[in-house]
Short mmCIF file of C-alpha atoms in Angstrom, two decimals:
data_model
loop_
_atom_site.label_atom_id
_atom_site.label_comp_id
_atom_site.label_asym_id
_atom_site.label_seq_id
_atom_site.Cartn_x
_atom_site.Cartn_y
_atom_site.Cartn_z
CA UNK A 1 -52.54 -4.12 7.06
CA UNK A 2 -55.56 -5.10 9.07
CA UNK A 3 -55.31 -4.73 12.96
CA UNK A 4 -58.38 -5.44 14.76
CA UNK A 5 -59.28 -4.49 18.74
CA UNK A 6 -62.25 -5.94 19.71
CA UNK A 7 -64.07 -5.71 23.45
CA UNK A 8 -66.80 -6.35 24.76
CA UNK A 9 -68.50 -2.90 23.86
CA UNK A 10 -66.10 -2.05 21.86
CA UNK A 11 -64.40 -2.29 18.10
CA UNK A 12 -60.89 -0.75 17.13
CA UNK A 13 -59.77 -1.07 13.83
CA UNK A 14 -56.24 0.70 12.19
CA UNK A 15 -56.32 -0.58 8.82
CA UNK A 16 -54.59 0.59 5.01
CA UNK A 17 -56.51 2.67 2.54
CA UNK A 18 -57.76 -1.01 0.91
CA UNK A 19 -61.15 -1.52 -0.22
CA UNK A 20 -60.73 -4.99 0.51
CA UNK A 21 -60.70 -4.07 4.34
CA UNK A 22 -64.30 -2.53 4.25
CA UNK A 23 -66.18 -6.04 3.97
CA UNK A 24 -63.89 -7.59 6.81
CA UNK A 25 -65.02 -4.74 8.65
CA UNK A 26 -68.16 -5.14 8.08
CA UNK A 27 -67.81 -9.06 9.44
CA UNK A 28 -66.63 -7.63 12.55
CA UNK A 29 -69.61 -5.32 12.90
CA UNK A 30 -72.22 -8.24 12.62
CA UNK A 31 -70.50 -10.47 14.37
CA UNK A 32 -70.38 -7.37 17.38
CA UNK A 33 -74.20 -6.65 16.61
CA UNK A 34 -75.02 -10.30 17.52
CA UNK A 35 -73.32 -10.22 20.74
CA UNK A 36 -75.65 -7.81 21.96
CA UNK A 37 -78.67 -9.14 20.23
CA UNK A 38 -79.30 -5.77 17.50
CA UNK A 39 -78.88 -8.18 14.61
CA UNK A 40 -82.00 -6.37 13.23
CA UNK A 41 -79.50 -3.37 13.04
CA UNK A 42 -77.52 -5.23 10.76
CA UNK A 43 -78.17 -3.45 7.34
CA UNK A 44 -78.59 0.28 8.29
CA UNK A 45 -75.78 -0.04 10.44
CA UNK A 46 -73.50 -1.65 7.75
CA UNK A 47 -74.89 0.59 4.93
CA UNK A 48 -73.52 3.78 7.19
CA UNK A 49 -70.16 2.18 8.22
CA UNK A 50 -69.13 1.10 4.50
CA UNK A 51 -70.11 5.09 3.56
CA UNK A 52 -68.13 6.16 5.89
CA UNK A 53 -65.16 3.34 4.97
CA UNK A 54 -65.01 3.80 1.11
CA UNK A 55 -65.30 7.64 2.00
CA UNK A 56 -62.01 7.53 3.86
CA UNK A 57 -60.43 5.44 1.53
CA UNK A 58 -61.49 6.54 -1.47
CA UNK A 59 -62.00 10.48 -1.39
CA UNK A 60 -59.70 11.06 1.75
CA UNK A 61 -56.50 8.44 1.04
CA UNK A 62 -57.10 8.45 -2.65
CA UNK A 63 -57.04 4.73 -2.41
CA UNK A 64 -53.35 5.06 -1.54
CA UNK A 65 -52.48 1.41 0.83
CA UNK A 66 -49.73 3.55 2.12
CA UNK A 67 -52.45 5.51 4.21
CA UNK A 68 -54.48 4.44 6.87
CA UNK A 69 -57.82 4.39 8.06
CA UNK A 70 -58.94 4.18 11.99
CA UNK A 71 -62.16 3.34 12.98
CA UNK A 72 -64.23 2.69 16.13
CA UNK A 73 -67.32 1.36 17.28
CA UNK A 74 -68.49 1.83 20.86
CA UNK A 75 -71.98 0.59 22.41
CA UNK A 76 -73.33 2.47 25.16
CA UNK A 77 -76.47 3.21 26.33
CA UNK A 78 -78.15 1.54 23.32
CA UNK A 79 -76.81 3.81 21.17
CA UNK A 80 -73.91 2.84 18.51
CA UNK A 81 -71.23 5.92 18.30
CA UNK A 82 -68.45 5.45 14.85
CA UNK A 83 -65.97 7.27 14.69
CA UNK A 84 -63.90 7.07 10.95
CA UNK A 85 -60.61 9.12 10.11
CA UNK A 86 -58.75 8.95 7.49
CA UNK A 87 -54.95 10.40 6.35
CA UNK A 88 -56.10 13.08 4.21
CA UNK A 89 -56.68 16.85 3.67
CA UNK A 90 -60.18 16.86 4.25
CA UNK A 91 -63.11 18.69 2.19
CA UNK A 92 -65.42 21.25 2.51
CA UNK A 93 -67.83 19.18 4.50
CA UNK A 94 -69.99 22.18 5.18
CA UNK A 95 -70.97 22.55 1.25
CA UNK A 96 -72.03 19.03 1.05
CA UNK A 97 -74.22 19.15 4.57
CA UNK A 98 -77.62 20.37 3.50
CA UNK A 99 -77.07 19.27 -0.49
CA UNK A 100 -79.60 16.70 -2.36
CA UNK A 101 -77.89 14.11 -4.07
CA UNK A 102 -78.81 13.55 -8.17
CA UNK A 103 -80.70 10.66 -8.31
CA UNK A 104 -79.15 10.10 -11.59
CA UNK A 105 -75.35 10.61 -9.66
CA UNK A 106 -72.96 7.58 -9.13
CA UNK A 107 -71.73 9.07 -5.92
CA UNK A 108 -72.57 12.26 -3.39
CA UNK A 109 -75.21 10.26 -1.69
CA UNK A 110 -73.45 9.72 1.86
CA UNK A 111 -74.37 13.12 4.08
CA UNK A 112 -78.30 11.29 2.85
CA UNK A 113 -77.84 8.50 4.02
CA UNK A 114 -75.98 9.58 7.42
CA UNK A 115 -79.12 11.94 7.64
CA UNK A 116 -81.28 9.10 6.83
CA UNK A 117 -79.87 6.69 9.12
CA UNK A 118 -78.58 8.17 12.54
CA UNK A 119 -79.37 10.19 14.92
CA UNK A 120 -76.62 12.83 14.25
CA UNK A 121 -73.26 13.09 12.30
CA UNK A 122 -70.63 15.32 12.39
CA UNK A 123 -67.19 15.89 10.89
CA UNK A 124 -64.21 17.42 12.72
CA UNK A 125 -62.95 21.15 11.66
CA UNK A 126 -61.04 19.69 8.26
CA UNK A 127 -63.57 17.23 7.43
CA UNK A 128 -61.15 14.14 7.49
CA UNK A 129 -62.52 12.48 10.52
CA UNK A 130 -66.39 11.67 11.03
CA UNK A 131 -69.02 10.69 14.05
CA UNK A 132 -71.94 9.52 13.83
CA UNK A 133 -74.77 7.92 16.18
CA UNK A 134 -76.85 5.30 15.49
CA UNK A 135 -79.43 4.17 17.90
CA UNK A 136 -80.42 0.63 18.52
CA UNK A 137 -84.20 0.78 18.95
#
């Protein structure tokens, strides 16, 4: 399941726990950045979203299709604002914040690049949903 909203500043997306979703996502988004001319966006922008994506459907759905992920985009104010949730129990988001990923490590490397990348991230209270701000200049 793949259900796409999109406006003119905005994207909506309600879609299963399928990592095949995360690159048709990621269509949407560059197709939405070249509307409003932030093509040159394009890769830190993606690089953040599909973190965020295989997060949620990965490590929050446990790759279960039954679940589902939402995520939206809005453009205001040239700033970019994501919001991704995902179906599951959440983790300890608060013992990852600050942490240095292993170079050597296959994974842990998303709170980096979200601190890398935007202007500020958060998670909600159980750590299944996340925000983050990206600007476009």
């Amino acid at each position: 399941m793949f259900t796409a909203t999109v406006l003119e500043h905005d994207i909506e997306v309600q879609m299963s726990s399928e990592l095949r979703h995360v690159d048709r996502s990621v269509e949407l988004l560059r197709e939405f950045l070249a509307r409003h001319g932030a093509e040159d966006r394009f890769f830190d922008v993606a690089l953040v979203t599909r973190e965020a994506l295989n997060n949620a459907i990965l490590h929050g759905n446990g790759a279960d299709p039954a679940k589902e992920v939402l995520w939206r985009l809005k453009h205001r104010q040239g700033k970019l604002r994501l919001y991704v949730k995902d179906q599951g129990q959440g983790f300890d988001w608060q013992g990852w914040i600050r942490r240095q990923s292993d170079p050597e490590a296959e994974s842990g490397r998303g709170h980096e690049i979200f601190r890398l990348l935007t202007a500020r991230f958060s998670h909600n209270r159980c750590g299944n949903a996340l925000c983050v701000e990206i600007p476009l200049k």
